Coordinates of C-alpha atoms in Angstrom, one line a residue:
M147 CA 212.3 -182.6 372.9
S148 CA 210.7 -183.1 368.9
V149 CA 210.5 -179.6 367.7
K150 CA 212.1 -178.7 364.5
L151 CA 213.5 -175.5 364.2
D152 CA 215.1 -174.8 360.7
P153 CA 218.8 -173.4 360.8
V154 CA 218.1 -172.8 364.5
A155 CA 217.4 -176.6 365.5
D156 CA 220.2 -178.7 363.5
R157 CA 222.5 -176.8 365.6
V158 CA 221.0 -176.4 368.8
Q159 CA 219.7 -179.6 369.5
N160 CA 218.0 -179.9 372.3
S161 CA 219.6 -177.2 374.6
S162 CA 217.5 -173.9 374.1
I163 CA 215.3 -174.3 371.3
F164 CA 212.5 -172.2 372.3
F165 CA 214.1 -169.4 373.6
A166 CA 216.6 -169.1 370.3
Q167 CA 213.3 -169.3 368.2
Y168 CA 212.3 -166.4 370.7
L169 CA 215.5 -164.3 369.7
A170 CA 214.9 -165.3 366.0
R171 CA 211.6 -164.6 365.5
E172 CA 210.9 -161.5 368.0
R173 CA 211.3 -158.1 365.5
A174 CA 212.7 -156.2 368.8
F175 CA 215.7 -158.0 369.1
T176 CA 217.3 -156.2 366.2
N177 CA 219.9 -158.2 364.1
I178 CA 219.5 -161.7 365.2
G179 CA 218.3 -164.0 362.8
P180 CA 218.2 -167.8 362.4
Q181 CA 221.9 -168.4 362.3
R182 CA 223.0 -165.8 364.7
A183 CA 220.1 -167.2 367.4
A184 CA 221.8 -170.6 366.4
A185 CA 225.5 -169.2 367.4
L186 CA 224.1 -167.1 370.5
V187 CA 222.8 -170.5 372.0
E188 CA 226.0 -172.8 371.1
A189 CA 228.4 -170.2 372.9
F190 CA 226.1 -169.7 375.8
G191 CA 223.9 -172.4 375.7
S192 CA 221.9 -172.2 379.1
R193 CA 223.3 -169.3 380.3
L194 CA 222.1 -166.9 377.3
S195 CA 219.5 -164.9 379.0
E196 CA 222.1 -163.9 381.3
A197 CA 224.8 -163.4 379.0
I198 CA 222.1 -161.0 377.4
L199 CA 221.4 -159.1 380.2
A200 CA 224.9 -158.2 381.2
Q201 CA 226.0 -157.4 377.7
D202 CA 228.6 -160.2 377.3
D203 CA 231.6 -159.2 375.0
G204 CA 230.8 -162.7 373.6
I205 CA 227.3 -161.4 372.7
I206 CA 228.5 -158.1 371.4
E207 CA 231.3 -160.3 369.5
I208 CA 228.3 -162.1 367.3
I209 CA 225.6 -159.1 366.9
G210 CA 227.1 -155.9 367.1
E211 CA 227.1 -153.4 370.3
E212 CA 224.5 -151.6 369.5
H213 CA 222.5 -154.6 369.0
A214 CA 223.6 -156.3 371.9
I215 CA 222.3 -153.0 374.2
N216 CA 219.2 -153.3 372.1
A217 CA 218.5 -157.2 372.9
A218 CA 219.6 -156.2 376.4
A219 CA 217.0 -153.4 376.9
V220 CA 214.3 -155.7 375.2
L221 CA 215.5 -158.8 377.4
E222 CA 214.6 -156.8 380.5
T223 CA 211.1 -155.6 379.9
R224 CA 210.1 -159.7 378.9
L225 CA 211.7 -161.7 381.4
P226 CA 208.2 -163.0 382.3
E227 CA 207.9 -164.3 378.3
S228 CA 211.5 -165.7 378.8
D229 CA 211.1 -167.5 382.1
F230 CA 207.9 -169.1 380.6
L231 CA 209.7 -170.6 377.8
T232 CA 212.9 -171.5 380.0
W233 CA 210.0 -173.6 382.2
L234 CA 208.1 -174.9 379.0
E235 CA 211.5 -176.7 378.1
S236 CA 212.7 -177.9 381.3
I237 CA 209.3 -180.0 381.3
K238 CA 210.2 -180.9 378.0
A239 CA 207.0 -180.0 376.8
D240 CA 206.2 -181.6 373.3
I241 CA 204.7 -178.5 371.7
P242 CA 206.2 -176.3 368.3
A243 CA 208.4 -173.5 369.1
Y244 CA 205.9 -171.3 367.2
K245 CA 203.0 -172.3 370.1
A246 CA 205.5 -171.8 373.1
I247 CA 206.5 -168.3 372.0
R248 CA 202.3 -167.7 371.6
L249 CA 201.9 -169.1 374.9
A250 CA 204.8 -166.6 376.6
R251 CA 203.4 -164.0 375.4
A252 CA 200.0 -164.4 376.2
W253 CA 201.5 -165.8 379.9
G254 CA 204.5 -164.7 380.5
R255 CA 203.4 -161.9 382.7
E256 CA 200.7 -163.5 384.8
G257 CA 203.8 -166.1 385.8
V258 CA 204.3 -169.9 385.6
D259 CA 202.9 -170.5 388.9
A260 CA 199.0 -170.0 387.4
V261 CA 199.6 -172.3 384.9
K262 CA 202.3 -174.8 387.0
R263 CA 198.4 -175.0 389.2
N264 CA 196.4 -175.7 386.1
P265 CA 197.9 -176.1 382.7
Y266 CA 194.5 -176.2 381.0
L267 CA 194.0 -172.9 381.5
L268 CA 196.3 -172.2 378.6
M269 CA 192.7 -173.5 376.9
A270 CA 192.3 -169.1 376.9
V271 CA 195.2 -168.8 374.3
A272 CA 195.9 -172.8 372.7
D273 CA 194.8 -175.8 371.4
W274 CA 193.5 -179.1 373.3
R275 CA 196.4 -180.9 372.4
T276 CA 199.2 -178.1 373.5
A277 CA 197.5 -177.8 376.7
D278 CA 196.8 -181.7 377.1
E279 CA 201.0 -181.9 376.0
I280 CA 201.5 -179.8 378.9
G281 CA 199.7 -181.2 381.6
K282 CA 200.8 -184.9 380.6
A283 CA 204.7 -183.3 380.9
L284 CA 203.5 -182.0 384.3
G285 CA 202.0 -185.3 385.4
V286 CA 198.3 -184.3 385.7
D287 CA 196.7 -187.7 385.9
A288 CA 194.3 -188.8 383.2
K289 CA 191.0 -188.3 385.0
D290 CA 191.8 -185.2 386.9
A291 CA 189.2 -182.6 387.0
R292 CA 191.3 -180.0 385.7
R293 CA 192.0 -181.7 382.4
E294 CA 187.7 -182.7 382.1
V295 CA 187.0 -179.3 382.7
G296 CA 189.6 -178.3 379.6
A297 CA 187.7 -180.7 377.2
V298 CA 184.7 -179.3 377.9
E299 CA 186.0 -175.8 377.0
A300 CA 188.6 -177.3 374.3
T301 CA 185.1 -178.9 373.2
L302 CA 183.4 -175.6 372.9
A303 CA 186.0 -173.7 371.1
G304 CA 185.9 -176.7 368.6
K305 CA 185.2 -177.3 365.4
A306 CA 181.6 -178.6 366.7
C307 CA 180.9 -174.9 368.2
L308 CA 182.8 -172.0 367.7
G309 CA 184.8 -173.3 364.6
A310 CA 181.3 -174.0 363.1
G311 CA 180.2 -170.5 363.9
S312 CA 178.0 -171.4 366.7
T313 CA 177.8 -169.4 370.0
L314 CA 175.7 -172.0 371.8
M315 CA 175.9 -176.0 372.4
A316 CA 174.1 -178.4 373.8
S317 CA 174.9 -179.8 377.3
K318 CA 175.2 -183.4 376.2
G319 CA 176.6 -182.2 373.2
A320 CA 179.3 -180.8 374.8
L321 CA 179.9 -183.8 377.5
E322 CA 180.3 -185.7 374.4
G323 CA 182.8 -184.0 372.9
A324 CA 184.6 -183.9 376.0
E325 CA 184.7 -187.9 376.3
E326 CA 186.3 -187.8 372.5
L327 CA 189.0 -185.8 373.9
L328 CA 189.5 -187.4 377.5
G329 CA 189.4 -191.0 376.1
H330 CA 187.0 -191.7 378.8
K331 CA 183.3 -190.9 380.1
V332 CA 182.6 -188.6 381.9
S333 CA 180.0 -187.7 384.7
S334 CA 176.5 -185.2 383.9
D335 CA 178.4 -183.5 387.0
L336 CA 180.9 -181.8 384.4
V337 CA 178.9 -178.9 383.0
A338 CA 178.3 -177.6 386.6
A339 CA 182.1 -178.3 387.0
S340 CA 182.9 -176.2 384.2
V341 CA 180.6 -173.6 384.5
R342 CA 182.0 -173.1 388.4
A343 CA 185.3 -173.3 386.7
G344 CA 184.9 -170.3 384.3
A345 CA 185.1 -172.9 380.9
A346 CA 181.6 -172.4 380.2
V347 CA 178.4 -170.7 380.6
R348 CA 175.0 -171.5 380.8
L349 CA 172.2 -170.1 378.9
A350 CA 168.6 -171.9 378.7
G351 CA 170.3 -175.3 379.5
E352 CA 172.6 -175.1 377.2
L353 CA 176.5 -173.8 377.2
Q354 CA 178.4 -171.4 375.8
P355 CA 182.1 -170.0 375.4
P356 CA 182.9 -167.9 378.2
G357 CA 184.0 -165.2 375.6
A358 CA 181.2 -165.8 373.1
A359 CA 178.6 -165.5 376.3
Y360 CA 180.3 -162.1 377.3
M361 CA 180.4 -160.3 373.8
E362 CA 176.3 -161.8 373.4
A363 CA 175.5 -160.5 376.6
D364 CA 176.7 -157.0 376.3
C365 CA 175.8 -156.8 372.7
A366 CA 172.0 -157.6 373.8
L367 CA 172.1 -155.0 376.7
R368 CA 173.1 -152.2 374.2
L369 CA 170.5 -153.2 371.1
A370 CA 167.6 -153.8 373.8
K371 CA 168.6 -150.3 375.5
L372 CA 169.0 -148.5 371.5
A373 CA 165.7 -150.4 370.2
P374 CA 163.3 -148.2 371.6
D375 CA 165.0 -145.3 371.7
S376 CA 164.4 -142.3 369.2
P377 CA 168.0 -140.5 367.9
V378 CA 169.4 -138.1 370.3
S379 CA 169.0 -135.1 367.6
G380 CA 167.5 -134.7 364.7
I381 CA 163.2 -134.9 363.6
S382 CA 160.9 -137.0 363.6
E383 CA 156.8 -135.4 363.5
P384 CA 155.6 -137.0 360.9
A385 CA 154.5 -134.0 359.0
A386 CA 158.2 -132.6 359.1
L387 CA 159.5 -136.0 357.8
D388 CA 156.9 -135.9 354.6
E389 CA 157.9 -132.5 353.8
L390 CA 161.6 -133.8 353.7
I391 CA 161.1 -136.7 351.5
A392 CA 159.3 -135.1 349.5
D393 CA 161.8 -132.5 349.1
Y394 CA 163.7 -136.0 348.1
N395 CA 161.6 -137.3 345.7
E396 CA 161.4 -133.9 343.5
A397 CA 165.2 -133.8 343.0
Q398 CA 165.3 -137.6 342.0
P399 CA 164.5 -139.0 338.3
F400 CA 162.7 -141.7 340.0
L401 CA 160.2 -141.6 343.0
L402 CA 160.9 -143.8 346.3
T403 CA 158.7 -146.8 346.4
E404 CA 155.9 -146.9 349.7
G405 CA 158.8 -149.4 351.1
Q406 CA 161.7 -147.3 350.3
E407 CA 160.1 -144.3 351.6
E408 CA 159.1 -146.0 355.1
A409 CA 162.9 -147.3 355.4
V410 CA 164.0 -143.5 355.3
R411 CA 161.1 -142.2 357.8
M412 CA 162.1 -145.0 360.1
S413 CA 166.0 -143.9 359.7
H414 CA 164.7 -140.8 361.5
R415 CA 162.0 -142.1 364.2
H416 CA 164.9 -144.7 366.0
R417 CA 168.6 -145.1 366.9
L418 CA 168.7 -148.4 365.6
L419 CA 167.0 -149.8 362.1
I420 CA 167.6 -153.1 360.4
L421 CA 167.4 -152.8 356.8
A422 CA 166.5 -156.0 355.0
G423 CA 166.6 -156.4 351.0
F424 CA 167.0 -158.8 348.7
A425 CA 168.9 -158.8 345.5
G426 CA 167.3 -156.8 343.1
S427 CA 164.8 -154.5 346.2
G428 CA 166.7 -151.1 346.0
K429 CA 168.9 -151.0 349.0
T430 CA 171.2 -148.7 347.4
T431 CA 168.3 -146.5 346.5
V432 CA 167.1 -146.3 350.3
L433 CA 171.0 -145.7 351.4
R434 CA 171.2 -142.7 349.2
A435 CA 167.9 -141.1 350.7
V436 CA 169.2 -141.8 354.0
C437 CA 172.3 -140.2 353.7
E438 CA 171.0 -137.1 351.6
T439 CA 168.0 -136.3 353.9
Q440 CA 170.1 -136.6 357.1
E441 CA 172.7 -134.4 355.6
A442 CA 169.8 -132.1 355.3
I443 CA 168.8 -131.7 358.9
G444 CA 173.2 -131.6 359.9
K445 CA 173.6 -135.3 360.3
A446 CA 176.5 -137.1 358.9
P447 CA 176.0 -140.2 357.6
L448 CA 179.0 -142.7 357.9
I449 CA 178.9 -146.0 355.9
V450 CA 181.1 -149.0 357.1
T451 CA 181.5 -152.5 355.8
L452 CA 183.8 -155.5 356.4
S453 CA 185.8 -155.7 353.4
G454 CA 187.5 -152.7 351.0
R455 CA 185.5 -153.7 347.9
A456 CA 182.5 -153.3 349.7
A457 CA 183.0 -150.2 350.8
Q458 CA 184.4 -149.1 347.6
R459 CA 181.0 -149.8 346.2
A460 CA 179.2 -148.9 348.5
S461 CA 181.3 -145.4 348.3
E462 CA 180.5 -145.5 344.1
A463 CA 176.9 -146.1 345.1
T464 CA 175.9 -143.9 347.8
G465 CA 178.3 -140.8 346.9
R466 CA 179.6 -140.6 350.1
R467 CA 182.3 -142.0 352.3
A468 CA 182.3 -145.5 352.9
I469 CA 185.6 -147.3 355.1
T470 CA 186.0 -150.5 356.5
V471 CA 185.3 -151.9 359.8
A472 CA 188.9 -152.0 360.4
R473 CA 189.6 -148.8 359.5
F474 CA 186.7 -147.0 361.7
L475 CA 187.8 -149.0 364.7
I476 CA 191.2 -147.7 364.5
E477 CA 190.1 -143.8 363.7
Q478 CA 187.7 -144.3 366.7
E479 CA 190.9 -145.7 368.9
K480 CA 193.1 -142.9 367.6
S481 CA 190.0 -140.1 368.4
G482 CA 189.0 -142.1 371.9
L483 CA 185.9 -140.7 371.8
P484 CA 182.3 -142.5 371.0
L485 CA 180.2 -141.2 368.1
D486 CA 178.3 -138.0 368.7
Q487 CA 174.8 -137.8 368.2
D488 CA 175.2 -136.0 364.8
C489 CA 176.4 -139.3 363.6
V490 CA 174.1 -141.8 361.8
L491 CA 176.7 -145.0 361.2
I492 CA 175.2 -147.2 358.4
A493 CA 176.6 -150.7 358.4
D494 CA 176.3 -151.9 354.9
E495 CA 176.3 -155.8 354.0
A496 CA 175.9 -156.3 357.7
S497 CA 175.0 -159.6 357.3
M498 CA 178.8 -160.5 356.9
L499 CA 179.5 -159.0 360.2
G500 CA 180.0 -161.4 362.9
L501 CA 179.4 -161.5 366.9
V502 CA 183.2 -159.8 367.2
E503 CA 182.5 -156.9 364.5
V504 CA 179.0 -155.7 366.0
W505 CA 180.6 -155.9 369.5
R506 CA 183.4 -153.7 368.8
I507 CA 181.3 -151.6 366.9
L508 CA 178.5 -150.9 369.6
R509 CA 181.1 -150.3 372.2
R510 CA 181.7 -147.2 370.1
L511 CA 178.3 -145.7 369.2
G512 CA 177.9 -143.5 371.5
D513 CA 174.9 -141.6 371.3
A514 CA 175.0 -142.2 367.3
S515 CA 172.2 -143.9 365.3
L516 CA 172.8 -147.7 364.1
I517 CA 171.5 -149.1 360.7
L518 CA 171.9 -152.3 359.4
C519 CA 172.0 -153.0 356.3
G520 CA 171.7 -156.3 354.5
D521 CA 170.4 -159.2 353.1
P522 CA 169.4 -162.1 355.1
A523 CA 169.8 -164.6 351.9
Q524 CA 173.3 -164.4 351.8
L525 CA 175.6 -166.5 353.9
P526 CA 176.6 -165.9 357.5
P527 CA 179.5 -164.4 358.6
V528 CA 183.1 -166.2 358.3
S529 CA 183.4 -165.7 362.0
P530 CA 181.1 -167.2 364.7
G531 CA 178.1 -165.6 365.6
V532 CA 174.7 -164.3 363.6
V533 CA 173.7 -161.0 364.6
F534 CA 172.1 -159.5 361.5
H535 CA 169.7 -162.3 360.7
T536 CA 168.7 -162.7 364.3
L537 CA 167.7 -158.5 364.5
A538 CA 166.3 -159.3 361.3
I539 CA 163.3 -161.3 362.8
D540 CA 163.5 -159.9 366.0
H541 CA 160.0 -158.2 366.4
E542 CA 161.0 -155.6 368.9
V543 CA 163.5 -154.2 366.8
C544 CA 162.2 -151.8 363.8
R545 CA 162.9 -153.4 360.6
V546 CA 161.8 -152.7 357.4
V547 CA 162.0 -155.4 354.7
L548 CA 162.1 -154.5 350.8
D549 CA 161.2 -157.4 349.2
R550 CA 159.6 -155.6 346.0
V551 CA 161.7 -156.8 342.5
H552 CA 162.1 -153.4 340.5
R553 CA 161.6 -153.4 336.6
Q554 CA 164.5 -152.2 335.9
D555 CA 167.1 -154.9 337.3
E556 CA 164.0 -157.8 336.4
R557 CA 165.0 -157.6 332.6
T558 CA 168.5 -159.6 333.7
G559 CA 166.2 -162.6 335.1
I560 CA 168.9 -162.2 337.9
P561 CA 166.3 -161.1 340.8
A562 CA 163.8 -163.6 339.7
L563 CA 165.6 -166.2 339.9
A564 CA 167.2 -165.2 343.2
E565 CA 163.8 -165.2 344.7
D566 CA 163.3 -168.8 343.5
L567 CA 166.6 -169.7 345.0
R568 CA 165.3 -167.8 348.3
N569 CA 162.5 -170.6 348.0
G570 CA 164.4 -173.3 347.5
V571 CA 163.3 -173.7 344.2
I572 CA 165.6 -173.4 340.9
A573 CA 163.6 -173.6 337.2
K574 CA 165.5 -175.4 334.0
V575 CA 167.7 -172.1 332.7
P576 CA 168.4 -171.7 328.8
A577 CA 171.8 -172.6 327.6
F578 CA 174.9 -170.2 327.0
K579 CA 175.4 -168.7 323.8
R580 CA 176.9 -165.5 323.8
A581 CA 177.2 -162.4 326.0
Q582 CA 173.5 -161.3 326.7
S583 CA 171.6 -160.4 330.1
G584 CA 170.3 -163.1 332.2
V585 CA 170.7 -166.5 333.9
T586 CA 172.2 -169.6 331.2
F587 CA 173.9 -172.8 332.0
T588 CA 176.2 -175.1 330.4
G589 CA 176.8 -178.8 331.6
C590 CA 180.2 -180.3 331.3
E591 CA 182.1 -182.8 333.4
Q592 CA 184.6 -181.8 336.8
K593 CA 187.8 -182.7 334.4
D594 CA 186.7 -180.7 331.7
L595 CA 185.3 -177.4 333.5
C596 CA 188.8 -175.2 332.6
D597 CA 188.3 -176.1 328.8
E598 CA 184.6 -175.0 328.9
I599 CA 185.8 -171.7 330.8
L600 CA 187.9 -170.9 328.1
R601 CA 185.4 -171.5 325.6
I602 CA 182.8 -169.4 327.3
G603 CA 185.6 -166.9 327.7
A604 CA 186.3 -166.5 324.1
V605 CA 182.4 -165.8 323.0
L606 CA 182.5 -163.0 325.7
K607 CA 185.5 -161.7 324.3
E608 CA 184.1 -161.9 320.9
H609 CA 181.3 -159.9 322.2
G610 CA 183.5 -157.5 323.4
T611 CA 183.8 -158.1 327.2
S612 CA 186.7 -156.9 328.9
R613 CA 188.4 -159.7 331.4
D614 CA 188.1 -157.3 334.4
N615 CA 184.3 -157.5 333.9
V616 CA 184.2 -161.3 334.4
Q617 CA 184.9 -163.2 337.6
I618 CA 184.5 -167.0 338.3
I619 CA 183.1 -167.2 341.7
A620 CA 183.7 -170.9 342.8
P621 CA 181.7 -172.4 345.7
T622 CA 184.3 -175.0 346.9
N623 CA 188.3 -175.1 346.8
R624 CA 188.3 -177.7 344.9
E625 CA 187.6 -175.9 341.8
I626 CA 189.2 -172.8 342.7
G627 CA 192.7 -174.5 342.9
Q628 CA 191.7 -176.3 339.6
I629 CA 191.0 -173.0 338.0
N630 CA 193.9 -171.5 339.3
I631 CA 196.5 -173.6 338.5
F632 CA 195.1 -174.2 335.2
F633 CA 195.4 -170.4 333.8
H634 CA 198.1 -169.6 335.5
H635 CA 200.4 -172.6 333.5
R636 CA 198.4 -170.8 330.6
A637 CA 200.0 -167.6 331.8
L638 CA 203.2 -169.1 331.9
R639 CA 203.5 -170.0 328.4
K640 CA 204.3 -166.5 327.6
N641 CA 207.2 -166.2 329.2
P642 CA 206.0 -163.4 331.8
R643 CA 208.3 -162.9 334.4
V644 CA 207.4 -164.7 337.6
W645 CA 207.6 -163.0 341.2
P646 CA 210.6 -164.7 342.6
G647 CA 210.1 -166.5 346.1
T648 CA 206.3 -167.1 345.4
G649 CA 206.4 -168.7 342.0
H650 CA 203.1 -168.6 341.6
I651 CA 202.6 -165.0 340.3
A652 CA 203.5 -163.5 337.3
E653 CA 203.2 -160.7 335.3
G654 CA 199.5 -159.9 334.0
E655 CA 197.8 -162.4 336.3
P656 CA 194.5 -161.5 338.3
V657 CA 195.4 -161.4 342.0
I658 CA 193.5 -161.3 345.5
W659 CA 194.8 -159.4 348.7
T660 CA 194.2 -161.8 351.9
Q661 CA 195.6 -160.0 354.8
N662 CA 194.6 -156.3 356.5
D663 CA 196.8 -154.1 356.6
T664 CA 195.8 -150.6 357.8
R665 CA 199.0 -148.7 357.1
R666 CA 199.2 -149.4 353.5
G667 CA 195.4 -149.5 353.2
L668 CA 195.5 -152.8 351.9
T669 CA 192.3 -154.6 353.3
N670 CA 191.8 -158.5 353.2
G671 CA 189.6 -159.3 349.8
A672 CA 191.2 -156.6 347.6
L673 CA 190.9 -157.9 344.0
G674 CA 193.3 -156.7 341.0
R675 CA 196.1 -157.5 339.0
V676 CA 199.9 -157.5 338.0
L677 CA 200.7 -154.6 336.3
E678 CA 205.2 -155.4 336.7
I679 CA 207.4 -157.5 338.0
E680 CA 211.0 -156.2 338.9
G681 CA 213.6 -158.5 341.1
H682 CA 212.1 -158.7 344.4
W683 CA 209.4 -155.8 343.6
I684 CA 205.9 -155.9 342.2
K685 CA 203.6 -153.4 341.2
V686 CA 200.0 -153.9 341.2
V687 CA 196.5 -152.9 341.3
L688 CA 194.3 -153.6 343.8
D689 CA 190.5 -152.1 344.5
G690 CA 191.7 -149.3 341.7
C691 CA 195.0 -148.4 343.6
V692 CA 198.5 -149.1 343.0
H693 CA 200.6 -150.5 345.3
E694 CA 204.5 -151.7 345.4
L695 CA 205.2 -154.9 347.1
T696 CA 208.1 -156.7 348.2
G697 CA 208.9 -160.4 348.4
D698 CA 207.8 -160.6 352.1
D699 CA 204.2 -159.8 350.6
G700 CA 204.2 -163.1 348.4
Q701 CA 202.6 -164.7 351.4
Y702 CA 199.3 -162.8 351.2
L703 CA 198.6 -162.4 347.5
Q704 CA 197.0 -165.3 345.8
L705 CA 195.7 -165.9 342.3
A706 CA 192.4 -165.0 341.9
Y707 CA 191.4 -166.5 338.2
A708 CA 188.5 -168.1 340.4
I709 CA 187.3 -167.0 344.4
S710 CA 185.4 -168.4 346.8
V711 CA 182.1 -166.9 347.3
H712 CA 182.4 -165.8 350.5
K713 CA 185.5 -163.4 349.3
A714 CA 183.0 -162.4 346.3
Q715 CA 180.3 -161.3 348.7
G716 CA 179.8 -157.8 349.1
S717 CA 181.2 -156.8 345.5
Q718 CA 179.6 -156.9 342.1
W719 CA 180.6 -157.5 338.8
S720 CA 178.7 -157.2 335.2
R721 CA 179.1 -161.2 334.5
V722 CA 179.7 -164.2 336.4
I723 CA 180.7 -167.6 335.9
I724 CA 179.7 -170.2 338.7
P725 CA 181.1 -173.4 338.4
V726 CA 178.9 -175.9 340.5
F727 CA 179.2 -180.0 341.0
P728 CA 178.2 -182.2 343.5
S729 CA 179.4 -181.4 347.0
R730 CA 177.8 -181.5 350.7
I731 CA 179.0 -178.1 351.6
V732 CA 177.4 -176.3 348.9
D733 CA 173.7 -174.9 349.6
R734 CA 171.0 -172.3 349.2
S735 CA 172.8 -169.2 350.7
L736 CA 176.2 -169.8 348.5
V737 CA 174.5 -170.2 345.1
Y738 CA 172.2 -167.4 346.3
T739 CA 175.1 -165.1 347.1
A740 CA 177.1 -166.0 344.3
L741 CA 174.5 -165.6 341.4
T742 CA 173.3 -162.3 343.4
R743 CA 177.2 -160.9 342.7
A744 CA 175.8 -160.2 339.1
Q745 CA 174.7 -157.1 337.6
E746 CA 173.9 -158.4 333.6
Q747 CA 174.8 -161.7 333.4
V748 CA 175.0 -165.1 335.5
V749 CA 176.8 -168.1 333.6
F750 CA 176.3 -171.4 335.6
I751 CA 178.5 -174.5 334.6
G752 CA 178.7 -178.1 335.5
S753 CA 176.1 -180.3 337.2
F754 CA 172.7 -178.7 337.0
D755 CA 171.6 -181.5 339.1
A756 CA 174.0 -179.9 341.8
I757 CA 172.6 -176.7 341.7
V758 CA 169.2 -178.3 342.4
K759 CA 169.9 -180.5 345.2
A760 CA 172.0 -177.3 347.1
V761 CA 169.2 -175.0 346.6
K762 CA 167.0 -177.7 348.1
R763 CA 169.3 -178.0 350.7
S764 CA 169.1 -175.8 354.0
P765 CA 171.1 -172.5 354.0
A766 CA 174.1 -172.9 356.5
V767 CA 172.8 -170.1 358.8
E768 CA 170.1 -172.0 359.9
A769 CA 172.8 -174.6 361.3
R770 CA 174.3 -172.0 363.4
Q771 CA 173.4 -172.4 367.4
V772 CA 173.1 -168.6 368.6
G773 CA 172.6 -167.0 372.2
L774 CA 171.9 -163.6 370.8
G775 CA 168.0 -163.8 371.0
T776 CA 167.9 -165.3 374.7
W777 CA 170.3 -162.7 376.0
L778 CA 168.1 -160.1 374.4
N779 CA 164.6 -161.9 376.0
L780 CA 167.1 -161.7 379.3
A781 CA 168.1 -158.0 378.6
R782 CA 164.4 -156.5 378.1
E783 CA 163.3 -158.0 381.3
T784 CA 166.4 -156.7 383.4
R785 CA 165.1 -153.2 381.1
D786 CA 161.2 -153.7 382.0

């Protein structure tokens, strides 16, 4: 076996590597790390499992009596996982140990027999190479029907479909992808065989991954039922609504526009509302009005967003509670109850929500109303699916599109340029000179990027701009890495304390958190700065809250001198610097999303020709193939 495991593999060699790593990695086995796991296998070899269950004196001598008792109790409940790992080793499966453990957790309780009969069932939880290696170890023929069906399933789950954000793939493309994995030609009959085996779902002559098909179909059924309904409680009579809006307007410094009033009115008349609005069109103004008028009749609006920063911004803008979708789902799971008729659930920045998030939200909606608010010109979700964009053009779903740019925002020039970008054009912009409202450009070569950013930063600082009010947003990892490394090295010149175990984070540096941790109130994408480093402890402020982190958290904290457009989506800063150089992945939606993160000033830097080409390139969302629209039509036929 070719697996290598830190200190375990060096001492255990080929005897029980999977099981040793299982003991070392599984937290339930207390006081057993890599060294003790290696010692246990060295002492007991293939008898280790039986020795643990019998609480052998040798086990007690190595890990202690209390931990030996615990290990026996844990293993007793996890024997199927242990058996699965033992079986994988017995067939000499050439896969990494961490994958073996993952498979054992997913399939152990189902037993080894099912996977022996068809190792490609593992495609539900494994990649093609892993399943195929196990298939080869079991002697599955290269042209075995099970292997060919598994290749179709792997293609649908891979970079050509789910990996690209799509939930639908042409049958021909799926067969071609399968042939590439298999190394031989296949019959067109493989499509039907894959559907019969449950490895694919057929939709209008094309194929879907089973999980995505189920979620889209379920969302479609729920949305088709929800769309024509009025709220379970509240008011919908025209005269009463007019009076409610008039009362709201009377207390405001600026009256709602006709389009904004219509959006507020529709939020009271429909259980499902799509509120689509471009940059500067007043979506936040509408959400404040929706919240206040709903509260006036006894309703309870709740705002959810995908990221913590977006939730913080939504809360500040509306004066209402806003939480992440992850927090919302945890709270709902704890309550065990769906939302009631008095709740109005508002998903802000809804264009960021993927299929899985929308599906999980809909399952907990209960009798509540749902408003999906977002900008259809922004990036599609990071995860697969296109829900908001699909509903925004569905003629049977109530939607209000805010496309008017308001004069109080127009002076920055950002909304006007954003409108041009949506139409695929961009005019020349003036050169950068100072901190001022508007959009400017400064040209430079890739190699001079960081020096030019330094110059721009110095000018902005001279004009009183705080470093926390400026964010660099880069469309590609190439520029992100270049900028973060450059400024980190500059920071090290001052000899700050550096976080041990990471070596890449020092006191005073901007950082971004990359993992959801609801227990500690940390969300993926939270931004802030390192306040203090003391030994292995670090104190940081993230999204306005101070957190103390340990060395184990280093893997989730990254430098944030520059961040990606995806990480920036849902947030805003006073001033934004956007480097753009020639790249095949930079498109109109990336440039538009980065541009609209700024409230006052945008500084483009790099190649203007690259910006022009990116703006002409179609948005990434148009490349995604999804089945939601077809499922919606089928659901309506069933409903009618």
